[in-house]
C-alpha cells in the first residue's frame, strides 16, 4: 500500500504529459477558415502544399498552424482624395476581398497576418486617389459613381497582382463634397432640369400647332376637291336617286315631277 503513491505519481505525470502532447498535436479548423502549417525544424512555412482545410488535423507538437479566414470579407474605408481641379472629396468605400486559398502559405510568409493593413488598404487608397483625380466634383456627385467603382476595382486589381489577395468588388457608398460646391451643383442641376422641361413643353406645343395646321390644310383640300367635283348634272343625278329611294318608302306622299329647283322632283305629303 505504501508503494501505490510512488507508482501513481509517475503515471499521473505521464497522463498529464500525454494530454498536453495531444492538445499540442491537434488543431480544429472551423468553417470558412484554412490553416498554414509552420514546421519549426524543417523549412518553416509550407508553401508548396495546399493549406489545411476545415476539420480536425494532427500535427507534430513542435509545429504550428496559423489559421486564416478565407471566405469573402469586407473592408470599410473612409478617405479624403482630391478631384481633378484640386477640391477635397470624401469617399466612403466598401471593398469585398478574400485571400487566395492555394497561395495562403506564400501570403503568410511574405505579407503576414496583417496583410490587410500592409497590402490591401494601401492599394485601395492609391487606386481611389488615382481614379477620383480624373474627375471634376460635378461628375463625382451626379453621374459617374458606377464608373468610379469600376475603375477603382480595376486599379486595385492591378496593384494587387501577385500579392495573393483577390478583390471581388468595390462599392462607393457615399461621395461627400464641400457644402458650397454641393449647393452649386444642385442649383445647376435644377436649372438644367427646368430648361429641359421648358424645351419639352415648347416642342410639344410646336408639334400640336403643326398637327392642327396639317389637319386644317387637309380639310380645306378635301372641301376644295369636293366643290370642284360637284356640278349641276351630278347634283341632279343625286336628287333623282334620293327621290327614287323616297318613293319606295311605304309612307303616303305626292311626287311632282319637274317642279323642284333645277327641274328636280318635288315630294309632297310626308305622312
Coordinates of C-alpha atoms in Angstrom, one line a residue:
X1 CA 0.0 0.0 0.0
X2 CA 2.9 2.4 0.7
X3 CA 4.2 1.8 -2.8
X4 CA 1.0 2.9 -4.6
X5 CA 1.6 6.7 -4.2
X6 CA 5.1 6.2 -5.6
X7 CA 3.8 4.3 -8.6
X8 CA 0.7 6.6 -9.1
X9 CA 2.7 9.8 -9.3
X10 CA 4.7 8.9 -12.4
X11 CA 1.5 7.6 -14.0
X12 CA -0.2 10.9 -13.3
X13 CA 2.7 12.9 -14.7
X14 CA 2.7 10.7 -17.8
X15 CA -1.1 11.2 -18.3
X16 CA -0.7 15.0 -17.9
X17 CA 2.2 15.0 -20.4
X18 CA 0.1 12.9 -22.8
X19 CA -2.8 15.2 -22.6
X20 CA -0.6 18.2 -23.2
X21 CA 1.1 16.4 -26.1
X22 CA -2.3 15.6 -27.7
X23 CA -3.5 19.1 -27.2
X24 CA -0.4 20.5 -28.9
X25 CA -0.6 17.9 -31.7
X26 CA -4.2 18.6 -32.8
X27 CA -5.9 21.5 -34.4
X28 CA -9.5 22.1 -35.5
X29 CA -10.2 24.5 -38.3
X30 CA -13.6 26.0 -38.5
X31 CA -15.9 26.7 -41.4
X32 CA -14.6 29.4 -43.8
X33 CA -11.0 29.1 -42.5
X34 CA -7.8 27.4 -43.6
X35 CA -4.5 26.7 -41.8
X36 CA -0.9 27.5 -42.8
X37 CA 1.5 24.9 -41.4
X38 CA 4.8 26.1 -39.9
X39 CA 7.4 23.4 -39.5
X40 CA 9.8 24.5 -36.7
X41 CA 12.6 22.1 -37.5
X42 CA 12.2 21.9 -41.3
X43 CA 11.8 24.8 -43.9
X44 CA 9.4 26.9 -41.9
X45 CA 6.2 27.9 -43.7
X46 CA 4.8 25.3 -46.0
X47 CA 4.2 27.0 -49.4
X48 CA 4.4 24.1 -51.8
X49 CA 1.3 22.3 -50.5
X50 CA -2.3 23.5 -50.1
X51 CA -3.3 24.8 -46.7
X52 CA -5.0 22.7 -44.1
X53 CA -8.8 22.7 -44.8
X54 CA -11.7 22.6 -42.5
X55 CA -11.9 19.9 -39.8
X56 CA -9.6 18.1 -37.4
X57 CA -5.9 17.7 -38.0
X58 CA -3.0 16.1 -36.2
X59 CA 0.4 17.8 -36.5
X60 CA 3.7 17.4 -34.7
X61 CA 3.7 19.2 -31.3
X62 CA 6.7 21.3 -32.2
X63 CA 5.0 22.6 -35.4
X64 CA 2.4 25.5 -35.5
X65 CA -0.7 26.1 -37.5
X66 CA -1.7 29.7 -38.3
X67 CA -5.4 30.0 -39.1
X68 CA -6.8 32.4 -41.7
X69 CA -10.3 33.3 -42.7
X70 CA -10.6 32.5 -46.4
X71 CA -14.3 33.4 -47.0
X72 CA -15.2 36.8 -48.6
X73 CA -14.7 39.7 -46.2
X74 CA -15.4 43.4 -46.3
X75 CA -13.1 46.3 -45.7
X76 CA -14.7 49.7 -44.9
X77 CA -12.6 52.7 -45.9
X78 CA -13.2 56.4 -45.4
X79 CA -10.7 58.5 -47.2
X80 CA -10.1 62.1 -48.4
X81 CA -8.9 62.5 -52.0
X82 CA -8.6 65.3 -54.5
X83 CA -10.6 65.9 -57.6
X84 CA -9.1 66.9 -61.0
X85 CA -9.4 70.6 -60.0
X86 CA -7.9 70.2 -56.6
X87 CA -11.0 70.1 -54.4
X88 CA -11.2 67.8 -51.4
X89 CA -13.6 64.9 -51.8
X90 CA -14.6 62.5 -49.0
X91 CA -15.2 58.9 -50.1
X92 CA -16.9 56.1 -48.2
X93 CA -15.9 52.8 -49.8
X94 CA -16.5 49.1 -49.2
X95 CA -14.1 46.5 -50.6
X96 CA -15.1 42.8 -50.8
X97 CA -11.9 40.7 -50.8
X98 CA -10.5 37.3 -49.9
X99 CA -7.1 35.7 -49.7
X100 CA -6.2 33.3 -52.5
X101 CA -6.7 29.9 -50.9
X102 CA -4.0 28.0 -52.8
X103 CA -1.4 30.7 -52.1
X104 CA -2.2 31.2 -48.4
X105 CA 1.3 29.9 -47.4
X106 CA 3.0 32.5 -49.6
X107 CA 0.7 35.2 -48.3
X108 CA 1.6 34.3 -44.7
X109 CA 5.3 34.1 -45.5
X110 CA 5.6 37.3 -47.4
X111 CA 2.8 39.5 -46.0
X112 CA 1.9 38.0 -42.7
X113 CA -1.4 38.0 -40.8
X114 CA -1.6 41.8 -41.1
X115 CA -1.8 41.6 -44.9
X116 CA -4.9 43.8 -45.0
X117 CA -3.1 46.8 -43.5
X118 CA 0.1 46.1 -45.3
X119 CA -1.2 45.3 -48.8
X120 CA -4.9 45.8 -49.3
X121 CA -5.6 49.2 -47.7
X122 CA -2.7 51.0 -49.4
X123 CA -3.7 49.6 -52.8
X124 CA -7.3 50.7 -52.3
X125 CA -6.3 54.2 -51.2
X126 CA -3.9 54.6 -54.0
X127 CA -6.4 53.4 -56.6
X128 CA -9.1 55.8 -55.2
X129 CA -6.8 58.8 -55.4
X130 CA -5.8 58.0 -59.0
X131 CA -9.3 57.5 -60.2
X132 CA -11.0 60.4 -58.4
X133 CA -8.2 62.7 -59.6
X134 CA -9.5 62.2 -63.2
X135 CA -13.0 63.7 -62.5
X136 CA -14.4 67.1 -61.6
X137 CA -16.7 67.2 -58.5
X138 CA -19.9 67.5 -60.6
X139 CA -19.2 64.2 -62.3
X140 CA -18.5 62.5 -59.0
X141 CA -21.7 63.8 -57.5
X142 CA -24.1 63.3 -60.3
X143 CA -23.3 60.7 -62.9
X144 CA -20.0 58.9 -62.6
X145 CA -20.3 56.8 -59.4
X146 CA -20.6 53.5 -61.3
X147 CA -17.7 54.4 -63.5
X148 CA -15.7 55.3 -60.4
X149 CA -16.4 52.0 -58.7
X150 CA -15.4 50.0 -61.8
X151 CA -12.2 52.0 -62.3
X152 CA -11.2 51.7 -58.6
X153 CA -11.7 48.0 -58.8
X154 CA -9.6 47.7 -61.9
X155 CA -6.8 49.9 -60.5
X156 CA -6.8 47.9 -57.2
X157 CA -6.6 44.6 -59.0
X158 CA -3.6 45.9 -61.0
X159 CA -1.8 47.0 -57.8
X160 CA -2.6 43.6 -56.0
X161 CA -1.3 41.5 -58.9
X162 CA 1.0 38.8 -57.4
X163 CA 0.1 39.9 -53.8
X164 CA -2.0 36.8 -53.0
X165 CA -5.2 38.8 -52.4
X166 CA -8.3 38.8 -54.6
X167 CA -10.6 41.8 -54.7
X168 CA -14.2 40.9 -55.8
X169 CA -16.0 44.2 -55.7
X170 CA -15.6 47.9 -54.8
X171 CA -18.7 49.8 -53.7
X172 CA -18.7 53.6 -53.3
X173 CA -21.3 54.1 -50.6
X174 CA -21.0 57.9 -50.3
X175 CA -19.3 60.8 -52.0
X176 CA -19.1 64.0 -49.9
X177 CA -18.3 67.4 -51.4
X178 CA -17.6 70.7 -49.8
X179 CA -21.0 72.3 -48.9
X180 CA -20.7 75.3 -51.2
X181 CA -19.7 73.0 -54.1
X182 CA -22.6 70.7 -53.4
X183 CA -25.1 73.5 -53.3
X184 CA -23.7 75.0 -56.6
X185 CA -24.0 71.6 -58.3
X186 CA -27.6 71.1 -57.1
X187 CA -28.5 74.6 -58.3
X188 CA -27.1 73.9 -61.7
X189 CA -28.8 70.5 -61.9
X190 CA -32.2 72.1 -61.1
X191 CA -31.7 74.8 -63.7
X192 CA -30.8 72.1 -66.3
X193 CA -33.9 70.2 -65.4
X194 CA -36.1 73.3 -65.7
X195 CA -34.5 74.1 -69.1
X196 CA -35.2 70.5 -70.3
X197 CA -38.8 70.7 -69.1
X198 CA -39.3 74.1 -70.9
X199 CA -37.8 72.7 -74.1
X200 CA -40.2 69.7 -73.8
X201 CA -43.3 71.9 -73.4
X202 CA -42.1 74.1 -76.3
X203 CA -41.6 71.1 -78.5
X204 CA -44.9 69.6 -77.6
X205 CA -46.7 72.9 -78.4
X206 CA -44.9 73.2 -81.7
X207 CA -45.9 69.7 -82.6
X208 CA -49.5 70.3 -81.7
X209 CA -49.6 73.5 -83.8
X210 CA -48.1 71.7 -86.7
X211 CA -50.7 68.9 -86.3
X212 CA -53.6 71.3 -86.3
X213 CA -52.1 73.1 -89.4
X214 CA -51.8 69.8 -91.3
X215 CA -55.4 68.8 -90.2
X216 CA -56.8 72.2 -91.4
X217 CA -54.9 72.1 -94.7
X218 CA -56.2 68.5 -95.2
X219 CA -59.8 69.5 -94.6
X220 CA -59.5 72.6 -96.9
X221 CA -58.0 70.5 -99.6
X222 CA -60.8 67.9 -99.3
X223 CA -63.5 70.6 -99.5
X224 CA -61.8 72.1 -102.5
X225 CA -61.8 68.8 -104.3
X226 CA -65.4 68.1 -103.3
X227 CA -66.5 71.5 -104.5
X228 CA -64.7 71.1 -107.8
X229 CA -66.4 67.7 -108.4
X230 CA -70.0 68.8 -107.7
X231 CA -71.6 70.2 -110.9
X232 CA -75.2 70.6 -111.8
X233 CA -75.6 67.3 -113.6
X234 CA -74.1 65.4 -110.6
X235 CA -76.5 67.2 -108.3
X236 CA -79.5 66.4 -110.4
X237 CA -78.5 62.8 -110.6
X238 CA -78.1 62.6 -106.8
X239 CA -81.5 64.3 -106.4
X240 CA -83.2 61.8 -108.7
X241 CA -81.6 58.9 -106.8
X242 CA -82.8 60.3 -103.5
X243 CA -86.4 60.8 -105.0
X244 CA -86.4 57.1 -106.1
X245 CA -85.5 55.9 -102.7
X246 CA -88.1 58.1 -101.0
X247 CA -90.8 56.9 -103.5
X248 CA -90.1 53.3 -102.4
X249 CA -91.0 54.3 -98.8
X250 CA -94.4 52.9 -97.5
X251 CA -95.4 56.4 -96.2
X252 CA -98.0 58.3 -98.3
X253 CA -96.6 61.1 -100.4
X254 CA -97.1 63.0 -103.6
X255 CA -94.2 63.3 -106.1
X256 CA -94.4 66.2 -108.6
X257 CA -92.0 65.5 -111.5
X258 CA -90.0 68.5 -112.6
X259 CA -91.5 71.0 -110.1
X260 CA -88.5 71.4 -107.8
X261 CA -85.4 73.7 -108.2
X262 CA -83.4 73.0 -111.3
X263 CA -86.1 70.7 -112.6
X264 CA -85.7 68.1 -109.7
X265 CA -88.8 66.2 -108.5
X266 CA -90.8 67.7 -105.6
X267 CA -92.1 65.5 -102.8
X268 CA -95.3 66.4 -101.0
X269 CA -97.4 64.8 -98.3
X270 CA -94.9 63.0 -96.0
X271 CA -97.3 61.2 -93.5

